[in-house]
Amino acid sequence: MPDSVPGHAPVAGTPRSGPRLRQPFPLAAFHPRLRDSLRDYDRATFAKDLAAGLTVGVVALPLAMAFAIASGLPPQAGLFTAIIAGFLIAALGGSPVQIGGPAGAFIVIVYGIVARYGVANLLIATILAGMLLFAMGLFRLGTLVRFIPVAIVIGFTNGIAVLIMVSQIGDFLGLRTGKLPGDFLSQMRVLGQALPTISWPTVALALGSLAVVAGWSRLARLADRRRHAAPAPAQPPAAPGRWSRVLSMVPGTVVALVLATAANALLELPVETIGTRFGGIPQGLPPFALPHLSWQLAQQLLAPTLTIALLGAIESLLCARVADSLIDDRHDPNQELMAQGIANIVTPFFGGLPATGTIARTVTNVRSGGRTPVAGIIHAATLLVIMLAAAPLASAIPLATLAAILLYVAWNMGEWHVFGLAHLKRFSNNYRIIMLGTFVLTVVFDLTVAVQVGLVLACLFFIYRMASLTQIEPIAPAELPPAPGGALPAGEVQAYRMTGALFFGAVNKVEALIDPRDRSQPAPAVLILEVGKLVALDTTGLDTLDALRRTLARRGGTLVVCNAAAQVFSLMRRAGFLERMGPENCCDTLAAACARAGVLLAGRAARDAAQATQAAPAAPPA
């Protein structure tokens, strides 16, 4: 058979000097989206970015402090992260509207790392994770994150939301728990033992803050609907009222923060504040500090590094995809990962947390009019100005209010409808097992175990599904084209049509054709495999075909393969299978395979006749 794939013409346009050498690992170009956005930048766009950046900066203020406190770190760590990482992700990222900073998804991860390894090792793990993120983007691995099944993403997102809620129960109720342990079961035991220390003024302030956050957000959504509602045909469009604009622009978290801080200052409530626990917030960025890094320490921090990098990549790219749907754009995932990597390398040198893209702040940026990375840069500058000017006021912020804000964020973070029977009935058992298993493992153990087990289950279910789609069906003798010598005898020629993918999970279907241990099973003289609809073949599948060929050869039969696709034929040729089978036994069409079977049967009949003649006794002399 010629050294080409049937039905596939050679690639045209090849230089006469020979094929051009390709780079084995093509690197992604470092091209921040800010460069493209500034080409046609004008005053009107800047006005929109300015308004959006100021709004997002105000929104990010309480969240940054709350995320840091919930992670077991002082509130200024969250502010430093939001300022430095927010600036770098906006200036160097691959999305025009992505807002970076500390994220709620990292709370549980960071808290566990701090409890087990300490703050210094958290900073080192974050730097190593940043290097890994940058390498992932550089080697164009940004699209691989999309291969993680949505069931795993939903499972660990809901699990993280539950863990965030549990971590805030102590501050919400004013319990005297001390520093909570890192695992879920121990946290629940400590919280249960501390229930007699509940502080009712703290509970009242926390419930009031939660009511303000939830109620203000609901009023803002109603006002936004009224602003964008289409007027009746007979009425001119009404101008939005002042209160409607205020409700839409001012976030409920800031309103709750201001009201709770004022109430605490006026009433002198016996509640814990940022000042009583942390001593306040410094006015300015911390000095650059170089953490001690050694190879032995890096080996111990391998698991936290992988966890931070994996979660950061998933969170940032999911956020960027949400932003794409809002502005009808498409982000560069590799550039986004490189920007996330740089941000996580730089931020720990100033005492910051792991950073990633944040969905809530990114959506706020888009809805506030932001369309370029300039809005993200303004958001970081806004936080810096607020910290420099109003840091002393932060000492009076009640921790119960920050706990209420985090409870609201965690509730909105989870997709709780997926646990309903009506939702679960729509999907297969595989989806339910992966999603619920990832959720339970995230809550009871940790995110790393949950994602690992979830991916293993997803792979196993995928292998099972692909194996079930692989079919080997017999071709009836009446459907076989006749050979030149006439119809093929049904007993001596068997033909099968293979569809799907012949890989390690489906080789048992080929092994079932002929059992090499069962000598009583009759073997055909010619076995034809029509593989035109076989879309993929791996080395295990090829080894199984070779075992089938050897079994047939030991019993005097021949394997004939026809209509091989490009990938199947290429692997057969490169692995030497065609030489062992005989190139003449690899045919272009089923008709050619039947003709080859006729030739093989004729040759076999001739050999049998010759052997019978030689074995016959000589005739006696007359």
Coordinates of C-alpha atoms in Angstrom, one line a residue:
M1 CA 0.0 0.0 0.0
P2 CA 1.4 3.5 -0.8
D3 CA 2.8 5.6 2.0
S4 CA -0.2 7.8 2.2
V5 CA -3.6 7.9 3.9
P6 CA -6.5 6.8 1.7
G7 CA -8.7 9.7 0.9
H8 CA -6.2 12.3 2.1
A9 CA -4.1 14.3 -0.4
P10 CA -0.6 15.3 0.5
V11 CA -0.2 18.7 2.1
A12 CA 0.6 21.2 -0.6
G13 CA 3.0 24.1 -0.4
T14 CA 5.9 22.3 1.3
P15 CA 9.2 24.0 0.7
R16 CA 11.7 22.1 -1.5
S17 CA 14.4 22.6 1.1
G18 CA 12.4 20.3 3.4
P19 CA 9.9 20.6 6.2
R20 CA 10.3 23.6 8.4
L21 CA 11.3 22.8 12.0
R22 CA 8.5 23.7 14.5
Q23 CA 9.1 24.9 18.0
P24 CA 8.3 22.0 20.3
F25 CA 6.7 24.3 22.9
P26 CA 5.5 27.5 21.2
L27 CA 5.5 30.3 23.8
A28 CA 2.7 32.8 24.2
A29 CA 3.5 36.4 23.4
F30 CA 3.4 38.8 26.3
H31 CA 0.7 41.3 25.1
P32 CA -1.3 43.0 27.8
R33 CA -4.8 44.1 26.8
L34 CA -4.0 47.6 28.0
R35 CA -1.8 48.3 25.0
D36 CA -4.8 47.7 22.6
S37 CA -7.2 49.6 24.8
L38 CA -5.1 52.8 24.8
R39 CA -4.9 53.1 21.0
D40 CA -8.3 54.7 20.5
Y41 CA -8.7 55.9 24.1
D42 CA -10.7 59.2 24.4
R43 CA -12.2 61.5 27.1
A44 CA -15.6 59.8 27.1
T45 CA -14.1 56.4 27.7
F46 CA -12.0 57.8 30.5
A47 CA -15.0 59.3 32.2
K48 CA -16.7 55.9 32.2
D49 CA -13.6 54.2 33.4
L50 CA -13.2 56.8 36.2
A51 CA -16.7 56.3 37.4
A52 CA -16.4 52.5 37.3
G53 CA -13.0 52.5 39.0
L54 CA -14.2 54.7 41.8
T55 CA -17.3 52.5 42.3
V56 CA -15.3 49.3 42.3
G57 CA -12.7 50.7 44.7
V58 CA -15.4 51.5 47.2
V59 CA -16.9 48.1 46.8
A60 CA -13.6 46.4 47.2
L61 CA -12.7 48.2 50.5
P62 CA -14.8 46.2 52.9
L63 CA -14.3 42.9 51.0
A64 CA -10.5 43.2 51.0
M65 CA -10.4 43.6 54.8
A66 CA -13.1 40.9 55.4
F67 CA -11.3 38.4 53.2
A68 CA -8.0 39.0 55.0
I69 CA -9.5 38.7 58.5
A70 CA -11.4 35.5 57.6
S71 CA -8.1 34.1 56.3
G72 CA -6.4 34.6 59.6
L73 CA -4.4 37.7 58.6
P74 CA -4.6 41.4 59.5
P75 CA -7.0 43.5 57.4
Q76 CA -4.2 45.5 55.8
A77 CA -3.0 42.3 54.1
G78 CA -6.2 42.3 52.1
L79 CA -5.9 46.0 51.3
F80 CA -2.3 45.6 50.1
T81 CA -3.3 42.7 47.9
A82 CA -6.2 44.6 46.4
I83 CA -4.0 47.6 45.6
I84 CA -0.9 45.9 44.3
A85 CA -2.4 42.9 42.6
G86 CA -5.4 44.9 41.4
F87 CA -3.1 47.3 39.6
L88 CA -0.9 44.6 38.1
I89 CA -3.8 42.3 36.9
A90 CA -5.5 45.3 35.3
A91 CA -2.3 46.7 33.7
L92 CA -0.9 43.3 32.4
G93 CA -4.0 41.1 32.1
G94 CA -5.7 39.7 29.0
S95 CA -9.2 40.9 29.8
P96 CA -10.2 44.5 29.4
V97 CA -12.5 44.6 32.5
Q98 CA -11.1 42.0 34.9
I99 CA -10.7 43.3 38.5
G100 CA -8.2 41.4 40.6
G101 CA -7.5 41.1 44.3
P102 CA -8.2 38.8 47.2
A103 CA -11.1 36.5 46.6
G104 CA -13.5 34.6 48.8
A105 CA -12.6 31.3 47.3
F106 CA -9.1 31.7 48.8
I107 CA -10.3 32.2 52.4
V108 CA -10.4 28.5 53.3
I109 CA -7.2 27.7 51.5
V110 CA -5.2 30.6 53.0
Y111 CA -6.6 29.9 56.5
G112 CA -5.5 26.2 56.3
I113 CA -2.1 27.1 55.0
V114 CA -1.5 29.7 57.7
A115 CA -2.7 27.3 60.4
R116 CA -0.4 24.5 59.2
Y117 CA 2.6 26.3 57.8
G118 CA 2.5 29.8 59.1
V119 CA 2.3 33.3 57.4
A120 CA 5.9 33.3 56.2
N121 CA 5.4 30.0 54.3
L122 CA 2.1 31.3 52.9
L123 CA 4.0 34.1 51.3
I124 CA 6.5 31.7 49.8
A125 CA 3.8 29.3 48.6
T126 CA 2.1 32.3 46.9
I127 CA 5.3 33.3 45.2
L128 CA 5.9 29.8 43.9
A129 CA 2.2 29.6 42.8
G130 CA 2.8 32.9 40.9
M131 CA 5.7 31.4 39.1
L132 CA 3.7 28.4 38.2
L133 CA 0.8 30.5 36.9
F134 CA 3.2 32.6 34.8
A135 CA 4.7 29.4 33.3
M136 CA 1.2 28.0 32.6
G137 CA 0.4 31.1 30.6
L138 CA 3.8 31.2 28.9
F139 CA 3.4 27.7 27.6
R140 CA -0.2 28.3 26.4
L141 CA -1.9 26.2 29.1
G142 CA -4.6 28.7 29.7
T143 CA -7.2 26.8 27.7
L144 CA -6.6 23.5 29.6
V145 CA -8.4 25.0 32.7
R146 CA -11.6 24.9 30.7
F147 CA -11.3 21.1 30.6
I148 CA -12.2 20.9 34.2
P149 CA -15.8 19.6 34.3
V150 CA -18.5 22.0 35.5
A151 CA -19.7 19.5 38.1
I152 CA -16.3 19.9 39.9
V153 CA -16.4 23.7 39.7
I154 CA -19.9 23.8 41.1
G155 CA -19.0 21.3 43.8
F156 CA -15.9 23.0 45.2
T157 CA -17.5 26.5 44.8
N158 CA -20.4 25.5 47.0
G159 CA -18.1 23.7 49.4
I160 CA -16.0 26.8 49.8
A161 CA -19.1 28.9 50.3
V162 CA -20.1 26.6 53.2
L163 CA -16.7 26.8 54.8
I164 CA -16.7 30.6 54.6
M165 CA -20.0 30.7 56.4
V166 CA -18.8 28.4 59.1
S167 CA -15.6 30.5 59.6
Q168 CA -17.7 33.6 60.2
I169 CA -20.1 32.1 62.8
G170 CA -17.8 33.1 65.6
D171 CA -17.5 36.8 64.7
F172 CA -21.2 36.9 63.8
L173 CA -22.3 35.6 67.2
G174 CA -19.5 37.2 69.2
L175 CA -18.2 33.8 70.4
R176 CA -15.0 33.5 72.4
T177 CA -13.4 30.8 70.3
G178 CA -9.8 32.0 70.0
K179 CA -8.1 30.9 66.7
L180 CA -10.2 28.3 65.0
P181 CA -8.5 25.1 63.8
G182 CA -8.1 24.5 60.1
D183 CA -10.5 21.6 59.4
F184 CA -14.3 21.7 59.3
L185 CA -15.1 19.1 61.9
S186 CA -12.8 20.6 64.5
Q187 CA -14.2 24.1 63.8
M188 CA -17.7 22.8 64.4
R189 CA -16.7 21.2 67.7
V190 CA -15.0 24.4 68.9
L191 CA -18.0 26.6 67.8
G192 CA -20.4 24.2 69.6
Q193 CA -18.3 24.4 72.8
A194 CA -18.2 28.2 72.6
L195 CA -22.0 28.7 72.2
P196 CA -22.5 29.7 75.9
T197 CA -20.3 32.8 75.3
I198 CA -22.6 34.3 72.7
S199 CA -22.8 38.1 72.7
W200 CA -26.3 39.4 72.0
P201 CA -25.2 43.0 71.2
T202 CA -22.8 41.5 68.6
V203 CA -25.7 39.3 67.2
A204 CA -28.0 42.3 67.0
L205 CA -25.4 44.4 65.1
A206 CA -24.5 41.5 62.8
L207 CA -28.2 40.9 61.9
G208 CA -28.8 44.6 61.3
S209 CA -25.7 44.7 59.0
L210 CA -26.9 41.6 57.1
A211 CA -30.3 43.1 56.7
V212 CA -28.9 46.4 55.4
V213 CA -26.6 44.6 52.9
A214 CA -29.3 42.3 51.6
G215 CA -32.0 44.9 51.6
W216 CA -29.9 47.6 49.9
S217 CA -28.8 45.1 47.2
R218 CA -32.5 44.2 46.5
L219 CA -33.5 47.8 46.3
A220 CA -30.6 48.5 44.0
R221 CA -31.7 45.7 41.7
L222 CA -35.3 47.0 41.6
A223 CA -34.0 50.5 40.9
D224 CA -31.8 49.3 38.1
R225 CA -34.7 47.4 36.5
R226 CA -36.8 50.6 36.6
R227 CA -34.1 52.6 35.1
H228 CA -33.7 50.2 32.1
A229 CA -37.3 49.3 31.7
A230 CA -38.8 50.2 28.3
P231 CA -41.5 53.0 28.6
A232 CA -45.0 52.5 27.3
P233 CA -45.5 53.4 23.6
A234 CA -47.6 56.4 24.4
Q235 CA -45.3 57.8 27.1
P236 CA -41.9 59.4 26.8
P237 CA -39.0 57.8 28.6
A238 CA -38.8 59.0 32.2
A239 CA -35.5 60.3 33.6
P240 CA -34.2 58.2 36.4
G241 CA -34.7 59.7 39.8
R242 CA -31.9 60.7 42.2
W243 CA -32.6 57.9 44.6
S244 CA -32.5 55.4 41.8
R245 CA -29.0 56.5 40.8
V246 CA -27.8 56.5 44.4
L247 CA -29.1 53.0 45.0
S248 CA -27.5 51.7 41.8
M249 CA -24.1 53.4 42.4
V250 CA -23.5 52.9 46.2
P251 CA -23.0 49.3 47.3
G252 CA -24.9 47.9 50.2
T253 CA -21.7 46.7 51.8
V254 CA -20.4 50.2 52.2
V255 CA -23.7 51.4 53.5
A256 CA -23.7 48.7 56.2
L257 CA -20.1 49.4 57.0
V258 CA -20.7 53.1 57.6
L259 CA -23.9 52.6 59.5
A260 CA -22.5 49.9 61.8
T261 CA -19.3 51.9 62.5
A262 CA -21.3 55.0 63.3
A263 CA -23.7 53.0 65.6
N264 CA -20.8 51.4 67.4
A265 CA -19.1 54.8 67.9
L266 CA -22.3 56.5 69.2
L267 CA -23.6 53.7 71.3
E268 CA -20.3 52.4 72.5
L269 CA -21.4 48.8 72.0
P270 CA -19.4 46.0 73.6
V271 CA -18.4 44.4 70.3
E272 CA -15.0 43.5 68.9
T273 CA -13.6 45.8 66.2
I274 CA -10.6 46.0 63.9
G275 CA -8.8 48.2 66.5
T276 CA -9.4 45.9 69.5
R277 CA -8.1 42.8 67.6
F278 CA -5.5 44.1 65.2
G279 CA -4.7 47.6 66.5
G280 CA -5.8 49.4 63.4
I281 CA -4.5 49.7 59.8
P282 CA -1.2 51.4 58.9
Q283 CA -1.3 54.5 56.7
G284 CA 0.8 53.4 53.8
L285 CA 2.2 50.3 52.0
P286 CA 4.6 48.1 54.0
P287 CA 8.3 48.1 53.0
F288 CA 9.6 45.6 50.5
A289 CA 10.7 42.4 52.4
L290 CA 12.4 39.4 50.9
P291 CA 11.1 36.1 52.4
H292 CA 13.6 33.3 53.0
L293 CA 13.3 30.7 50.3
S294 CA 15.1 27.3 50.2
W295 CA 14.7 24.2 48.1
Q296 CA 13.8 22.0 51.1
L297 CA 11.1 24.5 52.1
A298 CA 9.8 24.6 48.5
Q299 CA 9.4 20.8 48.5
Q300 CA 7.4 21.0 51.7
L301 CA 5.1 23.6 50.2
L302 CA 4.4 21.7 47.0
A303 CA 0.8 20.9 47.9
P304 CA -0.1 24.5 49.0
T305 CA 1.6 25.9 45.9
L306 CA -0.4 23.6 43.5
T307 CA -3.6 24.4 45.4
I308 CA -3.1 28.2 45.1
A309 CA -2.1 28.0 41.4
L310 CA -5.0 25.7 40.4
L311 CA -7.6 27.7 42.3
G312 CA -6.2 31.0 41.0
A313 CA -6.2 29.8 37.4
I314 CA -9.7 28.4 37.6
E315 CA -11.2 31.4 39.4
S316 CA -9.5 34.0 37.1
L317 CA -10.4 32.4 33.9
L318 CA -14.0 31.7 34.9
C319 CA -14.3 35.3 35.9
A320 CA -12.9 36.4 32.5
R321 CA -15.4 34.2 30.7
V322 CA -18.2 35.8 32.7
A323 CA -16.9 39.2 31.7
D324 CA -16.7 38.2 28.1
S325 CA -20.4 37.4 28.1
L326 CA -21.2 40.8 29.6
I327 CA -19.2 42.9 27.1
D328 CA -19.3 40.7 24.1
D329 CA -15.6 40.3 24.0
R330 CA -13.0 37.5 24.3
H331 CA -10.1 37.5 26.7
D332 CA -6.6 36.1 26.2
P333 CA -6.4 33.2 28.8
N334 CA -2.6 32.8 28.5
Q335 CA -2.0 36.5 29.0
E336 CA -4.4 36.5 31.9
L337 CA -2.5 33.7 33.6
M338 CA 0.8 35.5 33.1
A339 CA -0.6 38.6 34.7
Q340 CA -2.0 36.6 37.6
G341 CA 1.4 35.0 38.0
I342 CA 3.2 38.4 38.1
A343 CA 0.7 39.7 40.6
N344 CA 1.1 36.7 42.9
I345 CA 4.9 36.9 42.7
V346 CA 5.1 40.6 43.6
T347 CA 2.3 40.9 46.2
P348 CA 3.8 38.6 48.9
F349 CA 6.9 40.8 49.1
F350 CA 4.6 43.4 50.6
G351 CA 2.7 41.0 52.9
G352 CA -0.2 40.3 50.5
L353 CA -2.5 37.4 50.0
P354 CA -2.9 35.2 46.9
A355 CA -4.8 37.2 44.3
T356 CA -7.0 36.3 41.4
G357 CA -9.9 37.7 39.3
T358 CA -13.0 38.4 41.3
I359 CA -16.4 37.9 39.7
A360 CA -18.4 40.3 42.0
R361 CA -16.0 43.2 41.5
T362 CA -15.6 42.5 37.8
V363 CA -19.4 42.5 37.2
T364 CA -19.7 45.7 39.2
N365 CA -17.0 47.2 37.0
V366 CA -18.9 46.3 33.8
R367 CA -22.3 47.5 35.1
S368 CA -20.7 50.8 36.2
G369 CA -19.5 51.5 32.7
G370 CA -15.9 50.2 32.8
R371 CA -14.6 49.0 29.4
T372 CA -10.8 49.1 29.5
P373 CA -8.1 48.1 32.0
V374 CA -7.9 51.8 33.1
A375 CA -10.9 51.2 35.3
G376 CA -9.0 48.5 37.2
I377 CA -6.0 50.7 37.6
I378 CA -8.3 53.5 39.0
H379 CA -9.9 51.0 41.4
A380 CA -6.4 50.2 42.8
A381 CA -5.6 53.9 43.1
T382 CA -8.9 54.6 44.9
L383 CA -8.1 52.0 47.5
L384 CA -4.7 53.4 48.0
V385 CA -6.1 56.9 48.5
I386 CA -8.7 55.6 51.0
M387 CA -6.1 53.7 53.0
L388 CA -3.8 56.7 53.1
A389 CA -6.5 59.1 54.1
A390 CA -9.0 57.1 56.2
A391 CA -6.9 54.4 57.8
P392 CA -7.5 55.6 61.4
L393 CA -11.3 55.4 60.9
A394 CA -11.0 51.7 60.1
S395 CA -10.2 50.9 63.7
A396 CA -13.8 51.4 64.7
I397 CA -15.2 48.9 62.1
P398 CA -17.0 46.1 64.0
L399 CA -15.9 42.6 63.0
A400 CA -19.5 41.5 63.2
T401 CA -20.3 43.7 60.2
L402 CA -17.5 42.2 58.2
A403 CA -18.8 38.7 59.2
A404 CA -22.2 39.7 57.9
I405 CA -20.8 41.0 54.7
L406 CA -18.9 37.7 54.2
L407 CA -22.0 35.6 54.9
Y408 CA -23.8 37.5 52.2
V409 CA -20.9 37.1 49.8
A410 CA -20.7 33.4 50.5
W411 CA -24.4 32.9 50.0
N412 CA -24.3 34.6 46.6
M413 CA -21.2 32.7 45.8
G414 CA -22.9 29.3 46.0
E415 CA -25.3 27.8 43.5
W416 CA -27.7 26.3 46.0
H417 CA -30.4 25.3 43.5
V418 CA -28.1 22.5 42.3
F419 CA -28.9 20.5 45.4
G420 CA -32.6 20.5 44.6
L421 CA -34.2 17.2 43.4
A422 CA -35.7 18.9 40.5
H423 CA -32.3 20.0 39.3
L424 CA -30.5 16.8 40.0
K425 CA -33.1 14.7 38.2
R426 CA -32.1 16.5 34.9
F427 CA -28.6 15.1 34.9
S428 CA -27.0 11.7 35.0
N429 CA -25.7 9.8 38.0
N430 CA -22.2 10.6 36.9
Y431 CA -22.9 14.3 37.2
R432 CA -24.5 13.9 40.6
I433 CA -21.7 11.7 42.0
I434 CA -19.0 14.1 40.9
M435 CA -20.7 17.3 42.0
L436 CA -21.9 16.0 45.4
G437 CA -18.6 14.1 46.0
T438 CA -16.5 17.2 45.3
F439 CA -18.8 19.3 47.6
V440 CA -18.5 16.9 50.5
L441 CA -14.8 16.4 50.1
T442 CA -14.2 20.1 49.9
V443 CA -16.1 20.7 53.2
V444 CA -14.8 17.7 55.1
F445 CA -11.2 17.5 53.9
D446 CA -9.9 20.3 51.6
L447 CA -10.0 21.6 48.1
T448 CA -6.9 19.8 46.8
V449 CA -8.4 16.4 47.8
A450 CA -11.8 17.3 46.4
V451 CA -10.4 18.4 43.0
Q452 CA -8.1 15.4 42.7
V453 CA -10.9 12.9 43.5
G454 CA -13.3 14.8 41.3
L455 CA -11.0 14.7 38.4
V456 CA -10.3 11.0 38.9
L457 CA -14.0 10.3 39.0
A458 CA -14.6 12.5 35.9
C459 CA -11.9 10.6 34.0
L460 CA -13.3 7.2 35.0
F461 CA -16.8 8.2 34.0
F462 CA -15.5 9.6 30.8
I463 CA -13.6 6.5 30.0
Y464 CA -16.7 4.4 30.7
R465 CA -18.8 6.6 28.5
M466 CA -16.4 6.5 25.7
A467 CA -16.0 2.8 26.0
S468 CA -19.8 2.4 25.8
L469 CA -19.8 4.5 22.6
T470 CA -17.3 2.1 21.0
Q471 CA -19.2 -0.6 19.1
I472 CA -18.1 -3.6 17.1
E473 CA -21.0 -4.9 15.0
P474 CA -20.9 -7.8 12.6
I475 CA -21.5 -7.2 8.9
A476 CA -24.0 -9.6 7.4
P477 CA -22.7 -11.8 4.6
A478 CA -25.4 -10.3 2.3
E479 CA -23.9 -6.8 2.8
L480 CA -20.4 -7.8 1.8
P481 CA -19.4 -6.9 -1.8
P482 CA -18.8 -10.1 -3.8
A483 CA -15.2 -11.1 -4.6
P484 CA -14.0 -11.5 -8.2
G485 CA -14.6 -15.2 -7.8
G486 CA -18.1 -14.9 -6.5
A487 CA -19.7 -14.5 -3.1
L488 CA -17.5 -15.1 -0.1
P489 CA -18.3 -18.2 2.1
A490 CA -19.9 -17.0 5.3
G491 CA -18.2 -19.6 7.5
E492 CA -14.7 -18.7 6.4
V493 CA -15.0 -14.9 6.2
Q494 CA -16.2 -12.8 9.0
A495 CA -16.5 -9.0 8.8
Y496 CA -17.0 -6.4 11.6
R497 CA -17.6 -2.7 11.5
M498 CA -15.9 -0.7 14.3
T499 CA -17.2 2.7 15.4
G500 CA -16.0 5.1 18.2
A501 CA -12.5 5.0 19.7
L502 CA -10.4 1.9 20.3
F503 CA -8.5 2.8 23.4
F504 CA -7.5 1.1 26.6
G505 CA -11.0 1.4 28.0
A506 CA -12.6 -0.4 25.1
V507 CA -10.1 -3.1 24.1
N508 CA -12.2 -5.8 25.8
K509 CA -14.6 -5.6 22.8
V510 CA -11.9 -6.6 20.4
E511 CA -10.7 -9.4 22.7
A512 CA -14.2 -10.8 22.7
L513 CA -14.0 -11.5 18.9
I514 CA -11.6 -14.5 19.4
D515 CA -10.5 -16.0 22.7
P516 CA -6.9 -17.3 22.3
R517 CA -7.4 -19.7 25.2
D518 CA -10.5 -21.4 23.7
R519 CA -9.2 -23.8 21.1
S520 CA -12.6 -25.2 20.4
Q521 CA -13.8 -21.8 19.1
P522 CA -13.6 -21.9 15.3
A523 CA -11.5 -19.1 13.8
P524 CA -12.3 -17.6 10.4
A525 CA -9.9 -17.9 7.5
V526 CA -10.2 -14.1 7.0
L527 CA -11.3 -11.6 9.5
I528 CA -12.2 -8.2 8.0
L529 CA -12.3 -5.1 10.2
E530 CA -14.0 -2.0 8.6
V531 CA -12.6 0.9 10.7
G532 CA -13.8 3.9 8.6
K533 CA -15.8 5.2 11.6
L534 CA -13.0 4.5 14.1
V535 CA -12.1 8.1 15.1
A536 CA -9.2 7.3 17.4
L537 CA -6.8 4.5 18.2
D538 CA -4.2 4.4 21.0
T539 CA -1.3 2.1 21.6
T540 CA -3.2 -0.2 23.8
G541 CA -5.9 -0.6 21.2
L542 CA -3.2 -1.2 18.5
D543 CA -1.5 -3.8 20.8
T544 CA -4.9 -5.6 21.1
L545 CA -5.3 -5.6 17.3
D546 CA -1.8 -7.1 17.0
A547 CA -2.7 -9.8 19.5
L548 CA -5.8 -10.6 17.4
R549 CA -3.6 -10.8 14.3
R550 CA -1.2 -13.2 16.1
T551 CA -4.1 -15.4 17.3
L552 CA -5.6 -15.6 13.8
A553 CA -2.1 -16.4 12.3
R554 CA -1.6 -19.3 14.8
R555 CA -4.9 -20.8 13.6
G556 CA -4.2 -20.2 10.0
G557 CA -6.3 -17.1 9.5
T558 CA -5.5 -13.6 8.3
L559 CA -6.6 -10.1 9.6
V560 CA -7.6 -7.6 7.0
V561 CA -8.2 -3.9 7.9
C562 CA -9.9 -1.5 5.5
N563 CA -10.9 2.2 5.3
A564 CA -8.5 3.4 8.0
A565 CA -8.8 7.1 9.0
A566 CA -5.8 9.4 9.1
Q567 CA -4.9 9.0 12.8
V568 CA -5.6 5.2 12.8
F569 CA -3.5 4.6 9.7
S570 CA -0.6 6.8 10.9
L571 CA -0.3 5.0 14.2
M572 CA -0.4 1.6 12.4
R573 CA 2.4 2.7 10.1
R574 CA 4.6 4.3 12.7
A575 CA 4.2 1.3 15.1
G576 CA 5.2 -1.2 12.4
F577 CA 1.8 -2.9 12.6
L578 CA 1.3 -2.6 8.8
E579 CA 4.6 -4.5 8.2
R580 CA 3.7 -7.3 10.6
M581 CA 0.2 -7.6 9.1
G582 CA 1.3 -7.1 5.5
P583 CA 0.7 -3.9 3.6
E584 CA -1.5 -5.8 1.1
N585 CA -3.9 -6.6 4.0
C586 CA -4.6 -2.9 4.6
C587 CA -7.2 -1.9 2.0
D588 CA -8.8 1.4 1.0
T589 CA -12.4 0.2 0.9
L590 CA -14.6 -2.7 2.0
A591 CA -14.9 -3.9 -1.6
A592 CA -11.1 -4.1 -1.8
A593 CA -10.9 -6.0 1.5
C594 CA -13.4 -8.5 0.2
A595 CA -11.4 -8.9 -3.0
R596 CA -8.3 -9.5 -0.8
A597 CA -10.3 -12.1 1.1
G598 CA -11.1 -13.9 -2.1
V599 CA -7.4 -14.0 -3.0
L600 CA -6.5 -15.3 0.4
L601 CA -9.2 -18.0 0.2
A602 CA -8.0 -19.0 -3.3
G603 CA -4.4 -19.3 -2.1
R604 CA -5.5 -21.3 0.9
A605 CA -7.5 -23.7 -1.3
A606 CA -4.5 -24.1 -3.6
R607 CA -2.2 -24.9 -0.6
D608 CA -4.7 -27.4 0.8
A609 CA -5.0 -29.1 -2.6
A610 CA -1.2 -29.3 -3.0
Q611 CA -0.9 -30.7 0.5
A612 CA -3.6 -33.3 -0.2
T613 CA -1.8 -34.4 -3.4
Q614 CA 1.5 -34.8 -1.6
A615 CA -0.2 -36.8 1.2
A616 CA -2.1 -39.1 -1.2
P617 CA -0.4 -42.7 -1.5
A618 CA 1.2 -43.6 -4.8
A619 CA -0.9 -45.8 -7.2
P620 CA 0.2 -49.5 -7.4
P621 CA 1.9 -50.6 -10.7
A622 CA -0.4 -52.2 -13.2

